[in-house]
Coordinates of C-alpha atoms and ligand atoms in Angstrom, one line a residue:
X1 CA 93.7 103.1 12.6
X2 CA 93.0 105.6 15.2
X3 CA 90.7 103.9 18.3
X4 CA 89.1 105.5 21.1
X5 CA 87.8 103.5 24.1
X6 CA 85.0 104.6 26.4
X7 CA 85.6 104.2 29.8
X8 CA 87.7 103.9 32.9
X9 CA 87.7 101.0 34.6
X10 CA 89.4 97.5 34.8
X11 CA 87.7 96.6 31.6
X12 CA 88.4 99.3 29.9
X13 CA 92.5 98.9 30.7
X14 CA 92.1 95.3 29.5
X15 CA 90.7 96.7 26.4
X16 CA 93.8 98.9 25.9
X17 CA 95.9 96.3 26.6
X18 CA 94.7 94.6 24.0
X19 CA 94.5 96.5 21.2
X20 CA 97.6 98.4 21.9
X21 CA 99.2 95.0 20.9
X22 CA 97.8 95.5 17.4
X23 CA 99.8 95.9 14.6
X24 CA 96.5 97.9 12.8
X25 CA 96.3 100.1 16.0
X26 CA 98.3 103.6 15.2
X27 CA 96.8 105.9 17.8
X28 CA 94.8 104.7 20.8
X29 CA 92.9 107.0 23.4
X30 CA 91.5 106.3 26.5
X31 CA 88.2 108.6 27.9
X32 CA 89.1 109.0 30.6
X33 CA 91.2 106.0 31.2
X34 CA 93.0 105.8 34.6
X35 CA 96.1 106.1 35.8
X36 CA 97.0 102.5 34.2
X37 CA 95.6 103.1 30.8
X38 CA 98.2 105.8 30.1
X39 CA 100.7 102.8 29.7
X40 CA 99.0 102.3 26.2
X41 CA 97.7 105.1 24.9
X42 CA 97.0 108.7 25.3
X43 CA 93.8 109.2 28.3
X44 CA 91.2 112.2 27.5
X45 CA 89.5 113.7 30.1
X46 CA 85.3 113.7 28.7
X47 CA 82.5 111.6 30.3
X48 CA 81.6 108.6 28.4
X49 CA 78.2 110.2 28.5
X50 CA 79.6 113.7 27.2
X51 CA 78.4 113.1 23.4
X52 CA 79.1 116.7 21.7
X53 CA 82.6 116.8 23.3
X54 CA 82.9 113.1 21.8
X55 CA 82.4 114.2 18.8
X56 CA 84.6 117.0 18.9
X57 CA 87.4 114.9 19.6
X58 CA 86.9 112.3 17.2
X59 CA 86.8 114.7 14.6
X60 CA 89.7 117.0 16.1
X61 CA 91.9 113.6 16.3
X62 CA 90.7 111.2 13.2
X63 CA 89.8 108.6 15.3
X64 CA 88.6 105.8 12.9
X65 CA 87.0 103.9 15.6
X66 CA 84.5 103.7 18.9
X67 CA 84.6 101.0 21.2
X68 CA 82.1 101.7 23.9
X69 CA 83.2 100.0 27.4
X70 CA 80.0 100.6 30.2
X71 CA 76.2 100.2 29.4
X72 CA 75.4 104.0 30.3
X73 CA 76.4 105.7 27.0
X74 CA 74.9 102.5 25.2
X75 CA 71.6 102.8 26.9
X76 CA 71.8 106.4 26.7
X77 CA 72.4 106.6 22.7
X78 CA 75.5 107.5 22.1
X79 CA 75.9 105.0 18.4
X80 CA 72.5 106.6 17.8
X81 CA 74.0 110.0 18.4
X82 CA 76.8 109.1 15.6
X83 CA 74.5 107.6 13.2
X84 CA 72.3 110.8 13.2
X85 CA 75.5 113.1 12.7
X86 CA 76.4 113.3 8.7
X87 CA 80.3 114.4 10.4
X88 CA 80.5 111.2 11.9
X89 CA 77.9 109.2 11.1
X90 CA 81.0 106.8 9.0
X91 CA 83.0 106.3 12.1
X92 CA 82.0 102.6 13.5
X93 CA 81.2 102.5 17.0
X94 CA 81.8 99.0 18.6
X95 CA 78.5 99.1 21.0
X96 CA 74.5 98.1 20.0
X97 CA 72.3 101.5 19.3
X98 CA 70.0 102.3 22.1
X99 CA 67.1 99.8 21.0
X100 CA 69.7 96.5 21.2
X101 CA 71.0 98.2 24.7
X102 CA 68.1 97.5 26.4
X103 CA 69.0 93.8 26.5
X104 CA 70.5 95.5 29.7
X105 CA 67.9 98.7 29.8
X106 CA 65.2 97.1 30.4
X107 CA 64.6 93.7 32.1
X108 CA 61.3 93.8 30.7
X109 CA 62.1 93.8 27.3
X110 CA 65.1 91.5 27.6
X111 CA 62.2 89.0 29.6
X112 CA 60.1 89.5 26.3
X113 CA 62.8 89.2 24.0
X114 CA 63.6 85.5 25.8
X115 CA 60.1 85.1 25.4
X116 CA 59.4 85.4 21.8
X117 CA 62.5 83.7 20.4
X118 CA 62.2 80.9 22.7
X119 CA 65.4 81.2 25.0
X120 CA 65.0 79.3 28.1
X121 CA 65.0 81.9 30.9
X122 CA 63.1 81.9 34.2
X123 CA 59.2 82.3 34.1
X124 CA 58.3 85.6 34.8
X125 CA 55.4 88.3 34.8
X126 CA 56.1 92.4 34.8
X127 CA 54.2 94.6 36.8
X128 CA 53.4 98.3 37.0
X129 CA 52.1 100.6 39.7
X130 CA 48.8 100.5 38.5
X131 CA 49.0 96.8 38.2
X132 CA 50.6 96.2 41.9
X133 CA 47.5 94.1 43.3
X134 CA 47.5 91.9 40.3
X135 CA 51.6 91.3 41.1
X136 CA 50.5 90.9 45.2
X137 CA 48.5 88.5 43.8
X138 CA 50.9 87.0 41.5
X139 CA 53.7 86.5 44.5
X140 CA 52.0 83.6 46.0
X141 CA 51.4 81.4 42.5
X142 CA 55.5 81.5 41.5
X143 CA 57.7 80.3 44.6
X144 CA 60.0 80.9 47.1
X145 CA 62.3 82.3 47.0
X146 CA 61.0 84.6 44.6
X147 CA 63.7 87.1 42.4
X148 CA 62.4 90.9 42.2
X149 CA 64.0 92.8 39.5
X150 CA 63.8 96.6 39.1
X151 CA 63.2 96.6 35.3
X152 CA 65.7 99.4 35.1
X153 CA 69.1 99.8 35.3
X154 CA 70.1 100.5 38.8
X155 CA 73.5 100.5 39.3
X156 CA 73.9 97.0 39.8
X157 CA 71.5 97.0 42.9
X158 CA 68.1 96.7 41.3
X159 CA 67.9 92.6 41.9
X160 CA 66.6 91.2 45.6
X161 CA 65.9 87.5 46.3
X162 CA 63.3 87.3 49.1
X163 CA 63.2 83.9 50.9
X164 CA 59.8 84.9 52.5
X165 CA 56.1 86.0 51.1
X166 CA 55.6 89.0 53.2
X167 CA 58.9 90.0 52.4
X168 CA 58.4 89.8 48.8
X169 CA 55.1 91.8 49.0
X170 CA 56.7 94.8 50.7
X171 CA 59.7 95.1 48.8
X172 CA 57.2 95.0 45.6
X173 CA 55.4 97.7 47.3
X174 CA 58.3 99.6 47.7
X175 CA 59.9 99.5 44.5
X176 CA 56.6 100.0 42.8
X177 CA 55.4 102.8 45.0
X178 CA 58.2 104.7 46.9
X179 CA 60.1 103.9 43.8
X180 CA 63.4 102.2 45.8
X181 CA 65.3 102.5 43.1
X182 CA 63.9 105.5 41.8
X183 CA 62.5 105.4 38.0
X184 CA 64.2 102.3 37.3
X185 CA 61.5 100.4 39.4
X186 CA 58.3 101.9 37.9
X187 CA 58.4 98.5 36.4
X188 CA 59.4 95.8 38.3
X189 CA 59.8 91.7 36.4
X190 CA 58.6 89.3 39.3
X191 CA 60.6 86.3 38.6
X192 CA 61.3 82.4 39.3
X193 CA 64.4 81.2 41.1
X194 CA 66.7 79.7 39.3
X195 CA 68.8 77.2 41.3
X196 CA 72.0 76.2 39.9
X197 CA 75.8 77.2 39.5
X198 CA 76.4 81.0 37.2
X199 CA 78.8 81.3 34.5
X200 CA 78.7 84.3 31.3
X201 CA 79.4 83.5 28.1
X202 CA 80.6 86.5 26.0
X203 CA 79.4 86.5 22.0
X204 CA 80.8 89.7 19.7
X205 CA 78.4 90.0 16.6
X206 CA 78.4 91.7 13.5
X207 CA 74.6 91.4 13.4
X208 CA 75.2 88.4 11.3
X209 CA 77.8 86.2 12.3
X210 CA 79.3 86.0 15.9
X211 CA 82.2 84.8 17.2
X212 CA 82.0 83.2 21.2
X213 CA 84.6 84.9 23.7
X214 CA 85.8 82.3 26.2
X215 CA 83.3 81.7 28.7
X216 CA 84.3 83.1 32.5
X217 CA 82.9 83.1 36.0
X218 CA 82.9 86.2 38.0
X219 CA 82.5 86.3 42.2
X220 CA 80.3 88.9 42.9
X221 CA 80.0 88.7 46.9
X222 CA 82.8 91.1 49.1
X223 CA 83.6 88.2 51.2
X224 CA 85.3 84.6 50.8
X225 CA 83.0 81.6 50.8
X226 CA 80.6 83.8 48.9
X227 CA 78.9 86.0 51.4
X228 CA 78.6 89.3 52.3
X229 CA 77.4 92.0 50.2
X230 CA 77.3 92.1 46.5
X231 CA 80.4 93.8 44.6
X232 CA 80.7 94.9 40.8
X233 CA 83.1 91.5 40.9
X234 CA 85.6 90.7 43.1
X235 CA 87.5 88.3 40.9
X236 CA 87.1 86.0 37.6
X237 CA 88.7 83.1 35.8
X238 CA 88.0 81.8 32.2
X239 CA 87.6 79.1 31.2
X240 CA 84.8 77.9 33.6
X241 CA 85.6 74.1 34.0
X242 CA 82.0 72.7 34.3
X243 CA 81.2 74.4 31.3
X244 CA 82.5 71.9 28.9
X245 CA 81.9 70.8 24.9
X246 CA 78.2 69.6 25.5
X247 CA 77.4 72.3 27.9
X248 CA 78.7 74.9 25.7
X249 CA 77.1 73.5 22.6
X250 CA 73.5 73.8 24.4
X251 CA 74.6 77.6 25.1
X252 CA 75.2 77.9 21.2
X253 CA 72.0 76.3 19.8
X254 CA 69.4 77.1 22.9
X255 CA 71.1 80.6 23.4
X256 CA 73.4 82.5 21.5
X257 CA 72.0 81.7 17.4
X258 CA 68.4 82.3 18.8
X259 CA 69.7 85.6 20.2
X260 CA 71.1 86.8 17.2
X261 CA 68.9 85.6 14.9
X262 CA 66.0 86.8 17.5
X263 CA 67.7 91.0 16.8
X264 CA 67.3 90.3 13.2
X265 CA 64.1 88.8 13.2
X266 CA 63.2 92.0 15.3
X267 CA 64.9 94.4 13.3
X268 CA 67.1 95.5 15.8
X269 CA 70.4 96.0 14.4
X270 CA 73.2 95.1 16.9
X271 CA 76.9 95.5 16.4
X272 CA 79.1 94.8 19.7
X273 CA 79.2 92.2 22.6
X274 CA 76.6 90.2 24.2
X275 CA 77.3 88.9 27.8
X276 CA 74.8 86.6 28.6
X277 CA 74.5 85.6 32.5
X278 CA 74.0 81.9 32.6
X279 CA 72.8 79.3 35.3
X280 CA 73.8 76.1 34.7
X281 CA 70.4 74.1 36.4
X282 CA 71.7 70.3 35.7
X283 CA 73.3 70.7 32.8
X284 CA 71.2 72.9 30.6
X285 CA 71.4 76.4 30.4
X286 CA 69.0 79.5 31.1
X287 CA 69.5 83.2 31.0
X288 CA 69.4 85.4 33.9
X289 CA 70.1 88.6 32.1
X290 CA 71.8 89.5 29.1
X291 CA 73.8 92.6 29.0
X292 CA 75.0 95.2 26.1
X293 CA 78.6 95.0 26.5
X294 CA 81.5 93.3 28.0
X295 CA 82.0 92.1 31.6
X296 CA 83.8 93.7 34.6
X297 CA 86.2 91.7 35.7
X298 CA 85.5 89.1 33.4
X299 CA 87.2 90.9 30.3
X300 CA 90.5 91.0 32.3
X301 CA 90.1 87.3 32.1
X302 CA 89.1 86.9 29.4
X303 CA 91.0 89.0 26.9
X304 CA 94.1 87.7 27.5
X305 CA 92.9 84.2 26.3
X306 CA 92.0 85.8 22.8
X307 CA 95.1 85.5 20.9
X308 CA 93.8 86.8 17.1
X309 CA 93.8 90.4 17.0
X310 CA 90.9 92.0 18.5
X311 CA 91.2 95.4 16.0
X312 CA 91.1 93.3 13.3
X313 CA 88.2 91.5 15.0
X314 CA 86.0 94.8 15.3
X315 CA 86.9 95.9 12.0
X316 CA 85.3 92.5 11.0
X317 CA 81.9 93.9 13.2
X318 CA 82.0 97.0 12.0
X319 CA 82.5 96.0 8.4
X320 CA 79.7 93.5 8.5
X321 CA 82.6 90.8 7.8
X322 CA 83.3 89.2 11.3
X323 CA 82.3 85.6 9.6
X324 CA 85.9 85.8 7.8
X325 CA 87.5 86.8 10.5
X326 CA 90.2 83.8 12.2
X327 CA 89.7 83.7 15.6
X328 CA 91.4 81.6 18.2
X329 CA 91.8 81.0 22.3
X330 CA 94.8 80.0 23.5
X331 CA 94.5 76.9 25.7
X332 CA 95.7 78.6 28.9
X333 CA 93.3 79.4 32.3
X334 CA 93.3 83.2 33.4
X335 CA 92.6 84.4 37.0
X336 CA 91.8 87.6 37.9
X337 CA 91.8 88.9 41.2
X338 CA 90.7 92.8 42.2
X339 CA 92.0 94.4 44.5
X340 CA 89.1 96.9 46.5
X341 CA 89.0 99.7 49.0
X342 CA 88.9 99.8 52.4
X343 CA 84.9 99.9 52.9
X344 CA 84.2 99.0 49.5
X345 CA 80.8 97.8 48.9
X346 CA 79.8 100.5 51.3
X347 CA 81.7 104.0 51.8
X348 CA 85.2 103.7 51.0
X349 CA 88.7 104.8 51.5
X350 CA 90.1 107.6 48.9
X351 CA 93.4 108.7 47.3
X352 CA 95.4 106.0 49.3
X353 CA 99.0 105.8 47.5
X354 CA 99.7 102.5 46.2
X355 CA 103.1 100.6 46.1
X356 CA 103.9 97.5 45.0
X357 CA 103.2 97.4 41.7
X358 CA 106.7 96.7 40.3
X359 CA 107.0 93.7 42.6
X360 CA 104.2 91.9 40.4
X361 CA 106.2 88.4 39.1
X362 CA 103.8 87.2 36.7
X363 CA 100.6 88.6 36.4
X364 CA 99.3 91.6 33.9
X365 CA 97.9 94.6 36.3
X366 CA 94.9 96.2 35.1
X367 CA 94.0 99.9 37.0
X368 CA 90.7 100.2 37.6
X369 CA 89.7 102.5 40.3
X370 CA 93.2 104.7 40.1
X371 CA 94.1 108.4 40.0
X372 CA 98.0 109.3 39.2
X373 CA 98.9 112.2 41.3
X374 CA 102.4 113.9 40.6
X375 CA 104.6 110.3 40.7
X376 CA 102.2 108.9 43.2
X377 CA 99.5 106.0 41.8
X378 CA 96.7 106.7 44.2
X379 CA 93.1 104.9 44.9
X380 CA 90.2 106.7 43.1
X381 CA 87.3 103.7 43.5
X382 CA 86.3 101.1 44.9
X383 CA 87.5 98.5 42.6
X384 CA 91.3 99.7 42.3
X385 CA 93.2 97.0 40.2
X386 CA 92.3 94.1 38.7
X387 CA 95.5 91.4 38.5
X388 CA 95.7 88.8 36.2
X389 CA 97.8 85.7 35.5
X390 CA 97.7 82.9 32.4
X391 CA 99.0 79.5 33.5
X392 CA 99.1 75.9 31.6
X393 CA 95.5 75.1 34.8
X394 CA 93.2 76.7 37.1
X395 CA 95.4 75.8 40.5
X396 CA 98.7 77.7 38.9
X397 CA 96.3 80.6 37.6
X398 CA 94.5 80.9 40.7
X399 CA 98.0 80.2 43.1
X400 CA 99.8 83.2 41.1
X401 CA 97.0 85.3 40.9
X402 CA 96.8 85.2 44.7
X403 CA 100.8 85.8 45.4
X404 CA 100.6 88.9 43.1
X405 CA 97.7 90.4 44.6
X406 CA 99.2 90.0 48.0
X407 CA 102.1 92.1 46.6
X408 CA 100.1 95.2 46.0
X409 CA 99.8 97.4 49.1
X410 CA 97.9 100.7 49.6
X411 CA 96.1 102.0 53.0
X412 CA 93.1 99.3 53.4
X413 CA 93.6 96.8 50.4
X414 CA 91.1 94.2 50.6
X415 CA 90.9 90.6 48.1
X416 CA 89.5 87.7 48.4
X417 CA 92.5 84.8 48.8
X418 CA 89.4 81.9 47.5
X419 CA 88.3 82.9 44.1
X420 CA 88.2 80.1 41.6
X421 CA 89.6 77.6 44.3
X422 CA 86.1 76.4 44.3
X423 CA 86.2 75.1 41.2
X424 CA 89.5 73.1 41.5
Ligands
AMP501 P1 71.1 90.4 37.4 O1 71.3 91.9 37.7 O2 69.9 90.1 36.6 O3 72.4 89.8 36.9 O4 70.9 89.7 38.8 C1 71.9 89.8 39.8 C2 72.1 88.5 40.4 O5 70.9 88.0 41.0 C3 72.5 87.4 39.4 O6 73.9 87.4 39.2 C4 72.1 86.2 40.2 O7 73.1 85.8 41.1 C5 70.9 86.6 40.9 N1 69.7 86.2 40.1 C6 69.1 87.0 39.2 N2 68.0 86.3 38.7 C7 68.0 85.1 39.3 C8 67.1 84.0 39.2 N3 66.0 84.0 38.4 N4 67.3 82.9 40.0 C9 68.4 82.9 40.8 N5 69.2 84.0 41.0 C10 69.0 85.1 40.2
LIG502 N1 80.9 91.5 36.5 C1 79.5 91.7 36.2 C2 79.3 92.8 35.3 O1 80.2 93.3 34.7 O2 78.1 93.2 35.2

């Protein structure tokens, strides 16, 4: 079958990875990939959110499948736009239509969704312009610190945790007034703190049955010891040792069946991946956020741990017949460590040739943020690669994955050297 990924990022090359390696997989392309994805397929240069020249080339290259990478497209339509299209209206896309999307679109509606079908999540209460002195008012009654959340999506910046009152109330001011993160905080979910330890868990569903990915643990801060600003990731490893059988088994029966069984009960038909953001608070689980598609860097940890074949997988979601699919993780722990730009979270360096590639020893290298220029590999993001290792335990994984990353050199190369070592 002929595939075509959306996307360009670290996730996206795991992706490729992965289902170049199928046998099923004739033709795979890459929109627009990086300078990494090439290695697997064939990279076309339209914008995940460019639908009509989408569709042109799906029907200009008989591409027999869709898998959707980011949330923007998914948010944005673009299985709606197929469904509505008698051309290509047959060809599966691997990604929830726009209603199912706004498990990540809209905090508000993912808060009510955990609400009606009884998932344990944080308390919460939305609140509007018009209803801004009601949420002043509400501030006080819920806690410090107290978790503001812009109820749309804002690039990964629309969550603050405000230790103090007064600093609570003005940031709720200024989201819901001088819209902070523009539109995306015309609603804003006030919200208990959850104190605990984070993991995701990763579920692919058919809209019936579901299969759980490995779980994985990302590290979202720039700097080691967890501080600094917040990053798209900085690292991940799967399997996440504290959450073991019992733990996971909550996750199933609290979580991921009421989930799915929650989008049928609604009518919302869903077809794709679920990450679901977990805190572990003493054992049991709750939901921070649930989002429409895979991680970033998490997939690049947690791919290479699926060893069944992931087309044959999404032909099972797309068919409606993921409950006969086999499906099995190999016993090994991944690391994943991502190299960033000089500057990155803030402004950051550009088009900095990188060397070092070919000196990797045992790790897979995932481009993420990478242009190639002539010969040259250069830096064309923040997040640049994403290197990964599999070992027999966490200490190799995380040991390796550290060694390789130190091989990789470009013009301002920044990693953390202490992801996952926390959990040794
Ligand atoms: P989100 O965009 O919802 O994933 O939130 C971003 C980050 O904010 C999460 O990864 C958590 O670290 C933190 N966070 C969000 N909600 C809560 C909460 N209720 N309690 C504690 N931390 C939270
Ligand atoms: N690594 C977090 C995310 O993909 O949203």
């Amino acid at each position: 079958m002929n595939i075509l990924i959306l996307g360009s990022g670290g996730r996206e090359s795991a992706f490729a990875w992965k289902l170049s390696q199928s046998p099923k997989c004739e033709s795979l392309f890459i929109a627009p990939g990086n300078a990494g994805t090439g290695q697997y397929g064939t990279n076309v240069d339209i914008k995940v959110t460019d639908f009509a020249a989408i569709k042109q080339f799906v029907l200009a290259n008989n591409i027999n499948m869709v898998l959707v990478g980011p949330e923007e497209p998914l948010v944005k339509g673009v299985h709606d736009f197929f469904l509505a299209d008698d051309e290509i209206k047959h060809i599966p896309v691997i990604g929830p239509q726009a209603e199912g999307a706004q498990l990540e679109g809209s905090k508000d509606f993912s808060k009510q969704f955990m609400q009606r079908h009884n998932v344990p999540t944080a308390a919460s209460r939305t609140f509007t312009r018009e209803t801004l002195q009601e949420g002043l008012e509400f501030l006080p009654t819920i806690g410090l610190p107290v978790v503001l959340k812009a109820d749309g999506l804002a690039a990964g910046k629309g969550v603050l945790i405000c230790l103090t009152l007064e600093e609570a109330q003005l940031e709720l001011t200024e989201m819901l007034t001088n819209a902070k993160f523009g539109e995306a905080s015309s609603k804003v979910v006030i919200e208990q703190f959850l104190q605990g330890i984070e993991l995701s868990v990763f579920v692919l569903t058919d809209g019936n049955s579901y299969k759980v990915l490995p779980s994985a643990k990302d590290y979202k801060r720039i700097g080691e010891g967890d501080t600094g600003l917040n990053t798209g990731g900085m690292g991940s490893v799967s399997p996440v040792p504290f959450a073991d059988e019992e733990f996971l088994k909550k996750v199933e029966e609290r979580i991921i069946i009421p989930t799915v069984e929650g989008l049928k009960q609604d009518n919302i038909p869903y077809k794709g991946f679920i990450f679901i953001g977990l805190m572990n608070c003493g054992g049991d689980p709750y939901v921070i956020e649930y989002n429409c598609r895979m991680g970033d860097p998490e997939t690049e940890s947690v791919l290479p741990r699926i060893e069944s074949d992931l087309v044959d997988l999404l032909e099972g979601v797309a068919e409606g017949t993921l409950i006969d699919k086999q499906f099995t993780i190999s016993n090994k722990v991944a690391a994943t460590i991502v190299c960033v730009a000089g500057g990155y979270p803030g402004e950051y360096l550009k088009d900095k040739t990188i060397t070092g590639i070919e000196n990797i020893r045992d790790s897979i290298v995932f481009h993420a943020g990478t242009t190639a220029v002539g010969e040259d590999v250069r830096t064309a993001g923040g997040r640049v690669l994403a290197i990964t290792t599999l070992q027999d335990n966490l200490f190799d994984a995380l040991q390796q994955a550290t060694a390789d990353a130190s091989r990789i050199y470009y013009d301002g190369v920044y990693f953390r050297k202490d992801i996952g070592f926390d959990l040794v």
